[in-house]
PDB file of C-alpha atoms and ligand atoms in Angstrom:
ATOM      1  CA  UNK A1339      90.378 112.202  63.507  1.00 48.00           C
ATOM      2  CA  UNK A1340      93.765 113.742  65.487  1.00 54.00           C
ATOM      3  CA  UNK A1341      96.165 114.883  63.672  1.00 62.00           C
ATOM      4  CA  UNK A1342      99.337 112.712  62.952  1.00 64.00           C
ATOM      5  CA  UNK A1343     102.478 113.421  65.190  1.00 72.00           C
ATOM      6  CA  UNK A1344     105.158 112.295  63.407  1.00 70.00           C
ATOM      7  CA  UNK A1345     107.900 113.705  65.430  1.00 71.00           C
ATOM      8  CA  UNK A1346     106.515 111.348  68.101  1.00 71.00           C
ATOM      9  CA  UNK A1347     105.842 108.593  66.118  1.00 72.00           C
ATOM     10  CA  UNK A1348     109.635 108.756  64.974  1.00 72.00           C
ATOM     11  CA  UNK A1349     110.785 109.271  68.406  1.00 71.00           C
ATOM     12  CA  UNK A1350     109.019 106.052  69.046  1.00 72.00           C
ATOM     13  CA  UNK A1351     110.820 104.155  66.254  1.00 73.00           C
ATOM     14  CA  UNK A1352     113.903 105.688  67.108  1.00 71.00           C
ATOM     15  CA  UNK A1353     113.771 104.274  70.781  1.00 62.00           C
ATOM     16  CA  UNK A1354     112.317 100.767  69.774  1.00 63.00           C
ATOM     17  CA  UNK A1355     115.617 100.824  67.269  1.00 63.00           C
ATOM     18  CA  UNK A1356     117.838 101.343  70.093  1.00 58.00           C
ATOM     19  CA  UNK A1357     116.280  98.614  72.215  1.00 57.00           C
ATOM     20  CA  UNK A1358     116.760  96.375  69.686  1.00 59.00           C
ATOM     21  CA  UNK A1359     120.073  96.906  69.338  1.00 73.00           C
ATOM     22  CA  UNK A1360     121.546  96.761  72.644  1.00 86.00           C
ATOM     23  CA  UNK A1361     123.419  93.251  72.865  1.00 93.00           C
ATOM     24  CA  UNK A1362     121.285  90.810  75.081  1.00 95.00           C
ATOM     25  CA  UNK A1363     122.373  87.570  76.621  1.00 97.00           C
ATOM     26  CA  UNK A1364     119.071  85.505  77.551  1.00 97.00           C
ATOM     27  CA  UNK A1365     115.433  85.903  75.541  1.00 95.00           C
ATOM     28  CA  UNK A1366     113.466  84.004  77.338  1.00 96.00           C
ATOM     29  CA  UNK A1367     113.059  82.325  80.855  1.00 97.00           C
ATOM     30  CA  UNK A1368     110.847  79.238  80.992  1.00 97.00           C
ATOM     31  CA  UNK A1369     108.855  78.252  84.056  1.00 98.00           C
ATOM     32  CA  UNK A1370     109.595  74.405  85.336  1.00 98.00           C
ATOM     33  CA  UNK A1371     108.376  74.472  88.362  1.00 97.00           C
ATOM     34  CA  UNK A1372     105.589  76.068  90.914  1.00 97.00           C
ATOM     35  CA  UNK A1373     105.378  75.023  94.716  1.00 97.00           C
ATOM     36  CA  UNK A1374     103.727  76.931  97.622  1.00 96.00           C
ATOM     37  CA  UNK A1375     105.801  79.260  99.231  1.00 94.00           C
ATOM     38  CA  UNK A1376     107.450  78.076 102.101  1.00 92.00           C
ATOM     39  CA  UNK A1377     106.816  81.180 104.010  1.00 89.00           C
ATOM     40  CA  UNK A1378     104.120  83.359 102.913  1.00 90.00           C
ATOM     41  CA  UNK A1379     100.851  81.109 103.051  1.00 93.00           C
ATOM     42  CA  UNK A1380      98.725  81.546  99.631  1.00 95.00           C
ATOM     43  CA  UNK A1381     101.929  82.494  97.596  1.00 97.00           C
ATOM     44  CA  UNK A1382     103.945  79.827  95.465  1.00 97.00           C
ATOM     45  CA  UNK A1383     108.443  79.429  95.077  1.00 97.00           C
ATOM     46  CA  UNK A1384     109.344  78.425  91.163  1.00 98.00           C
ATOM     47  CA  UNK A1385     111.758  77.648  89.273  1.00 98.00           C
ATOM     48  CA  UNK A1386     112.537  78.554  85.673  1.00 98.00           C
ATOM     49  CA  UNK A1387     115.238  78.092  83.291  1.00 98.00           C
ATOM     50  CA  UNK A1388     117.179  80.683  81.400  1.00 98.00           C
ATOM     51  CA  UNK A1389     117.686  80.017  77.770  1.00 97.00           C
ATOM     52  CA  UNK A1390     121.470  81.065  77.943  1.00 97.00           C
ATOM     53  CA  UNK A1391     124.258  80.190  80.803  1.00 98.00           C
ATOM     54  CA  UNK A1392     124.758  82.843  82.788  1.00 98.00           C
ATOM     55  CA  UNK A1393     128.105  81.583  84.342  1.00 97.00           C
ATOM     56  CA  UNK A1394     129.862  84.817  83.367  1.00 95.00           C
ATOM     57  CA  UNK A1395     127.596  87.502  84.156  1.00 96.00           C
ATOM     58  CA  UNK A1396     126.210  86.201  87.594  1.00 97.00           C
ATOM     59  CA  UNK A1397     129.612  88.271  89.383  1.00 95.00           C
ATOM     60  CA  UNK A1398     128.313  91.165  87.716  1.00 95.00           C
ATOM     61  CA  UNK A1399     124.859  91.104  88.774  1.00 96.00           C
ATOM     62  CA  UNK A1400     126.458  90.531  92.379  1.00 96.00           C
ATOM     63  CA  UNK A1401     128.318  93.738  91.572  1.00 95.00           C
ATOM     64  CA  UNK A1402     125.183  95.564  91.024  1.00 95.00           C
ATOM     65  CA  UNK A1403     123.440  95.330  93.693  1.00 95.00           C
ATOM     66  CA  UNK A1404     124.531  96.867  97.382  1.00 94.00           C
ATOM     67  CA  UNK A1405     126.263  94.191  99.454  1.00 93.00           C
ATOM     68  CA  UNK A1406     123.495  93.608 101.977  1.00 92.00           C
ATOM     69  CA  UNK A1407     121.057  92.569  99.513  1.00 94.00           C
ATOM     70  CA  UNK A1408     123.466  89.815  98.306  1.00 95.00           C
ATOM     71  CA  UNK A1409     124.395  86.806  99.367  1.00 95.00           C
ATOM     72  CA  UNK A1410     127.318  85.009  96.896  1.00 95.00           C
ATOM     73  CA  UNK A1411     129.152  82.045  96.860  1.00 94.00           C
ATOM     74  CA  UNK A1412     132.441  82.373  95.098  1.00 91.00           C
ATOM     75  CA  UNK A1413     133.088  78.910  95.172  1.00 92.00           C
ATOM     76  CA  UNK A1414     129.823  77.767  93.692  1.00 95.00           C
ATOM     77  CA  UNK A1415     128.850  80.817  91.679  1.00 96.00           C
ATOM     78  CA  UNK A1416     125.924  81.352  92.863  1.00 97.00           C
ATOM     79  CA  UNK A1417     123.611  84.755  94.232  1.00 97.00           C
ATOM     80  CA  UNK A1418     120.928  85.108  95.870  1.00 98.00           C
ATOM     81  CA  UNK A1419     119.475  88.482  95.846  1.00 97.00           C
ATOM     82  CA  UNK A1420     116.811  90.366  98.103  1.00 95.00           C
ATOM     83  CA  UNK A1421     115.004  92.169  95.159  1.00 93.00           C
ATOM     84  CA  UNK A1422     111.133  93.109  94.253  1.00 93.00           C
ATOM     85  CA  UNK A1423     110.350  91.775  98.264  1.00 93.00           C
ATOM     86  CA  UNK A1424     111.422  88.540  97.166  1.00 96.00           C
ATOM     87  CA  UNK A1425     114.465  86.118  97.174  1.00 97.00           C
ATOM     88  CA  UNK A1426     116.082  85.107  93.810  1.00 98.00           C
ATOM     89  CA  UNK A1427     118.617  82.812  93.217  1.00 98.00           C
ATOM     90  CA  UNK A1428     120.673  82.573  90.291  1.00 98.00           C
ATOM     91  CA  UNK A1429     122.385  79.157  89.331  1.00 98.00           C
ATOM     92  CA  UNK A1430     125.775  79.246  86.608  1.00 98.00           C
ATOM     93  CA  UNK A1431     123.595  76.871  83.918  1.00 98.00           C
ATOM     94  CA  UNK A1432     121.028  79.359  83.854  1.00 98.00           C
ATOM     95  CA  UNK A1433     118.404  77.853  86.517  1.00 98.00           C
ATOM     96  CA  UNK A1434     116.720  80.902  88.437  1.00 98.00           C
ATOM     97  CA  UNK A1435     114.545  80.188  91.504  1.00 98.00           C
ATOM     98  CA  UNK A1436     112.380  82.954  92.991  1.00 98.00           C
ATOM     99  CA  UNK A1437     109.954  82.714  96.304  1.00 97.00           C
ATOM    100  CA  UNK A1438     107.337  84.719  97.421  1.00 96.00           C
ATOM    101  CA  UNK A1439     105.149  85.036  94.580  1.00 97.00           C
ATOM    102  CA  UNK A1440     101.344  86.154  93.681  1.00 97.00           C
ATOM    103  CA  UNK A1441     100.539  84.283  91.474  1.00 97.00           C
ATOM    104  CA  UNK A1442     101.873  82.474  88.082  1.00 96.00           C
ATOM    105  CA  UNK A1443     100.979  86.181  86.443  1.00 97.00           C
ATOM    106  CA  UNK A1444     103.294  87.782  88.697  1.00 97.00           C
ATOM    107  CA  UNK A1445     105.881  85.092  88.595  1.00 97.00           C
ATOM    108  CA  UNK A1446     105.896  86.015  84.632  1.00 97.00           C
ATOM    109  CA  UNK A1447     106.595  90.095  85.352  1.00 97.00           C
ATOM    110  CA  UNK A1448     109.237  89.037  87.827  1.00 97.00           C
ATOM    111  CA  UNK A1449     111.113  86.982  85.098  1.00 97.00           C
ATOM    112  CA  UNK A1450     111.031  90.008  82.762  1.00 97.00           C
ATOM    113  CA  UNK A1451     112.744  91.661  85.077  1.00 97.00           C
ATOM    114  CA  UNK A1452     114.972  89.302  85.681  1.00 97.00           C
ATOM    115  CA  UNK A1453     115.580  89.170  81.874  1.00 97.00           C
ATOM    116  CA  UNK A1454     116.669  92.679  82.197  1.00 96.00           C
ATOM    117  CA  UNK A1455     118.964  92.248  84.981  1.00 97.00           C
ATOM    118  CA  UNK A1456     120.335  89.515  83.428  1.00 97.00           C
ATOM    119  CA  UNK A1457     120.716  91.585  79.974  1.00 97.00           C
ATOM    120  CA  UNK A1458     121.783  94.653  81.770  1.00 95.00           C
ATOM    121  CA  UNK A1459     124.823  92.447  83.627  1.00 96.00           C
ATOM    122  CA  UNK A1460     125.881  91.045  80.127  1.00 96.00           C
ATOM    123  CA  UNK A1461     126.222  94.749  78.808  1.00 95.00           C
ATOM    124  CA  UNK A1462     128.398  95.143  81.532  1.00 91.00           C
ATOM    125  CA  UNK A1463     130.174  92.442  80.783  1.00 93.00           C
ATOM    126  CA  UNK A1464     130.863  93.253  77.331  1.00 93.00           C
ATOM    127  CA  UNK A1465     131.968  97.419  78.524  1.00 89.00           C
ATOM    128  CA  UNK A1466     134.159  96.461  81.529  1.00 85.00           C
ATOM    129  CA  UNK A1467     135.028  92.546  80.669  1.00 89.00           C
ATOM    130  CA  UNK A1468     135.053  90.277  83.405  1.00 87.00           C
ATOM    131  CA  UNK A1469     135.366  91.514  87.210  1.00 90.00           C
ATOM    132  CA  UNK A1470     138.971  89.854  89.173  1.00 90.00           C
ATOM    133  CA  UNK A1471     139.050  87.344  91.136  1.00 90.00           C
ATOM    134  CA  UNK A1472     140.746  89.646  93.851  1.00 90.00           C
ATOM    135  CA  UNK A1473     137.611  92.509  93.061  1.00 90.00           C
ATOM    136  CA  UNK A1474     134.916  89.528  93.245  1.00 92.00           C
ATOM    137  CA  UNK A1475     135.843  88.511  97.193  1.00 90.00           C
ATOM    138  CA  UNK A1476     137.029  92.175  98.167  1.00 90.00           C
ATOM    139  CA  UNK A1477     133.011  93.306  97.037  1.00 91.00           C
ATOM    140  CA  UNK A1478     132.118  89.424  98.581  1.00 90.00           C
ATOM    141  CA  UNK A1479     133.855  90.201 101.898  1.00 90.00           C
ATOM    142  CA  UNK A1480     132.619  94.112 102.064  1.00 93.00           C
ATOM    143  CA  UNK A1481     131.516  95.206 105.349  1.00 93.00           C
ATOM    144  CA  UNK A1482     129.750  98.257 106.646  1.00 94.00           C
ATOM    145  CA  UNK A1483     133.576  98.855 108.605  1.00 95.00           C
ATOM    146  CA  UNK A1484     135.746  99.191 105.042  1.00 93.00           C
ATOM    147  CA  UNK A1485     133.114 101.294 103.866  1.00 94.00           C
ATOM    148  CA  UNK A1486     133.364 103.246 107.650  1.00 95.00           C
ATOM    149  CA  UNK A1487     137.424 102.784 106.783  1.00 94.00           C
ATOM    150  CA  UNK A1488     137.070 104.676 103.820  1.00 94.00           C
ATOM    151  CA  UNK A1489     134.918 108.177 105.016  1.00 95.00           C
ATOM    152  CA  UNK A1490     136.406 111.019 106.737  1.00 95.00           C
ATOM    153  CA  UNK A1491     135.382 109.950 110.150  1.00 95.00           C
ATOM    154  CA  UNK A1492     134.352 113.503 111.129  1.00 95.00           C
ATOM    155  CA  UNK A1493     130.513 112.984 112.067  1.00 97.00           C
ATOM    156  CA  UNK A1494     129.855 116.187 110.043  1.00 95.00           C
ATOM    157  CA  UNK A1495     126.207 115.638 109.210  1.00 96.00           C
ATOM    158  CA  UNK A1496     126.521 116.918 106.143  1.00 95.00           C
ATOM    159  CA  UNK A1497     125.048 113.501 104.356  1.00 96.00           C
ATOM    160  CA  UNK A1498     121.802 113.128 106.601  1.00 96.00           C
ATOM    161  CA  UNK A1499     123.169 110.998 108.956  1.00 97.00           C
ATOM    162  CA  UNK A1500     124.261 112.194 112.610  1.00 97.00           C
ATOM    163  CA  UNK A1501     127.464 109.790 112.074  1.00 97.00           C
ATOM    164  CA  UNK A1502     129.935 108.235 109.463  1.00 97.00           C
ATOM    165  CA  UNK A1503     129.188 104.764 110.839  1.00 97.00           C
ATOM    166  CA  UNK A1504     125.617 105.422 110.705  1.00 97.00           C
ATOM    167  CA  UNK A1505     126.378 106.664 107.228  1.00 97.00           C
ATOM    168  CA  UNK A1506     128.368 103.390 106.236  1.00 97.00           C
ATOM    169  CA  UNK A1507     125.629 100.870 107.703  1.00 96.00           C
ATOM    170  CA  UNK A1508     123.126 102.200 105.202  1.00 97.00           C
ATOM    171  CA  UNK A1509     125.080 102.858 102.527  1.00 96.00           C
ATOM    172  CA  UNK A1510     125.586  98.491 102.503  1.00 94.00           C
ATOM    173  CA  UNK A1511     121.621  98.369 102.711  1.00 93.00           C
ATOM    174  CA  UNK A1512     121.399 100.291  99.610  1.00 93.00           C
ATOM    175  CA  UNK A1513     119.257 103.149 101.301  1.00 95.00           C
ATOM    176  CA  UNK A1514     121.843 106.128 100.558  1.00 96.00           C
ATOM    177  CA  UNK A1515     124.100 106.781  98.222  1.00 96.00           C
ATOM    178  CA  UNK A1516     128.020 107.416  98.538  1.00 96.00           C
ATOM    179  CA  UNK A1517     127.948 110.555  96.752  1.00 94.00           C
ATOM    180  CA  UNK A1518     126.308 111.947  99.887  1.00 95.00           C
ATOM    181  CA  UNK A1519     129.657 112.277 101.452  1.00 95.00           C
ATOM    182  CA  UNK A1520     130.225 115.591  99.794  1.00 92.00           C
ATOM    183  CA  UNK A1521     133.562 115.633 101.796  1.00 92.00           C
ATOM    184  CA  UNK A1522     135.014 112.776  99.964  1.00 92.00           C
ATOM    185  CA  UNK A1523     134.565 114.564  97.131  1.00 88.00           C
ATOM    186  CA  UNK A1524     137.373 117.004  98.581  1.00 87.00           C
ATOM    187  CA  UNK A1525     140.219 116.525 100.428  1.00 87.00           C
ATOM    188  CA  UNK A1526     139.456 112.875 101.275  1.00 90.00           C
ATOM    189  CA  UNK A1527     139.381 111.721  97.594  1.00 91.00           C
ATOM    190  CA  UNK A1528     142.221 109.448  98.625  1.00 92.00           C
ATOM    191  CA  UNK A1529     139.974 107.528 100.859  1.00 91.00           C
ATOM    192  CA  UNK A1530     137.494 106.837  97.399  1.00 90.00           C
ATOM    193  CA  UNK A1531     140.935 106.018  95.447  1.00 92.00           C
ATOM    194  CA  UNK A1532     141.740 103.573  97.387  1.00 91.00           C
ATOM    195  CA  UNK A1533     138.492 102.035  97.691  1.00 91.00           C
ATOM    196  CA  UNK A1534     137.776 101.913  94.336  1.00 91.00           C
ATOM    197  CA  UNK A1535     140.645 100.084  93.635  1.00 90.00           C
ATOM    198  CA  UNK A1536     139.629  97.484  96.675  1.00 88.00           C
ATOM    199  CA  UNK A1537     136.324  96.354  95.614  1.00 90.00           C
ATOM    200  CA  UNK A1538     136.374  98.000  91.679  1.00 89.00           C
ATOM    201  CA  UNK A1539     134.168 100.437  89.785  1.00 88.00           C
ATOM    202  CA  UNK A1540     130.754  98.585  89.128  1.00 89.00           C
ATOM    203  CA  UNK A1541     130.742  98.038  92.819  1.00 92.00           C
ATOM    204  CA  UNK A1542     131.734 102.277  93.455  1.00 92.00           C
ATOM    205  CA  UNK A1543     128.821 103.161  90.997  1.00 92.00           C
ATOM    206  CA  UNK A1544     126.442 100.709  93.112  1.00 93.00           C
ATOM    207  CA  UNK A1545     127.156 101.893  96.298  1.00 95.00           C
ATOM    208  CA  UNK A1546     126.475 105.521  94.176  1.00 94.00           C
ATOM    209  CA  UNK A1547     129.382 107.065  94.127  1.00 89.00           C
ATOM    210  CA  UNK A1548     128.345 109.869  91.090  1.00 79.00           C
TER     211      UNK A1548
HETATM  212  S1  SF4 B 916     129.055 113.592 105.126  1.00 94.23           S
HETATM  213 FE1  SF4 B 916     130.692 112.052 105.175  1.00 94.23          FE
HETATM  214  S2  SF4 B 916     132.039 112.791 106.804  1.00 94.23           S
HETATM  215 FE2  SF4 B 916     130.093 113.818 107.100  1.00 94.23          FE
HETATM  216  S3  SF4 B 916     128.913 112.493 108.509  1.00 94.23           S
HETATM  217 FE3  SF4 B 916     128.353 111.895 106.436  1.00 94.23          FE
HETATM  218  S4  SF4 B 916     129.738 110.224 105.995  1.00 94.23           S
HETATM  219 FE4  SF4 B 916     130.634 111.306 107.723  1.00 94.23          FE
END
């Protein structure tokens, strides 16, 4: 027999500990309902119900993703997000429906990550309290010309990208990060200022501003 590590074993604990601890909003999401998918022929759409509202934290979770992967009604409260090669839609009583899924074995890994989104948002919630109503439709109404607005315009190159605008177009996508702009960092940090004030600082961090 091996011998005993009991540094990692502790390690272990420790780390199972700290999951424990950190505040969650929803345990469980229940599957009500599987239907074939309405576009990918073999796959199924569900629904499934959250065991918590999630009212309060579905702004957040629109906050955490880059713009272009997001579509959010203000009004209704509602997201729909572009996530895992899938669409999910998030409803304010806790109703979650998802397309383009395997199988009902997938749909069940797809909800535990949802769980964590979910959980991740309401730890947001509880560290930065709820987002404005002004910060909500400035991040709603975000286009890839504020973010354009906001860089120093000079085509520099410096990010990877032969232009700003090119720069700005992906940065909505979610396929760079703002902290690519090493020029912002610098003498433009007025530009940053004033955007993070426009759309807030969960939104900054998304669009990975470091
Ligand atoms: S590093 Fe900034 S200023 Fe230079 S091209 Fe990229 S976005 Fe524009």
């Amino acid at each position: 027999m091996g011998e005993v590590d009991i540094f990692k074993i502790m390690k272990e604990a420790e780390k199972r500990k700290k999951i424990k601890e950190k505040p969650i909003l929803v345990k469980k999401v229940e599957i009500k309902e599987i239907l074939p998918c309405l576009t990918t022929p073999g796959y199924i759409r569900f629904t499934a119900q959250a065991d918590r509202e999630i009212a309060d934290v579905i702004p957040i979770i629109f906050l955490m993703f880059p713009p272009g992967k997001t579509n959010y009604s203000v009004k209704e409260n509602t997201l729909t997000l572009r996530a895992f090669n899938r669409m999910i839609t998030f409803f304010p009583n806790g109703k979650i429906a998802v397309t383009n899924t395997r199988d009902k074995q997938e749909a069940e890994e797809i909800l535990q990550k949802i769980i964590d989104i979910i959980n991740e948002a309401y730890r947001s919630y509880l560290k930065y309290g709820k987002p404005s109503k002004e910060t909500i439709e400035a991040a709603a109404k975000l286009s890839w010309m504020d973010i354009y607005n906001s860089l120093p315009k000079t085509n520099c190159g410096e990010c990877g990208y032969q232009t700003c605008s090119a720069f700005a177009v992906s940065l909505l996508q979610g396929e760079t990060k703002l902290s690519k702009c090493k020029p912002l960092k610098g003498e433009y940090f007025k530009n940053l200022e004033r955007l993070k004030q426009k759309i807030g600082e969960i939104m900054l961090n998304t669009l990975g501003w470091e």
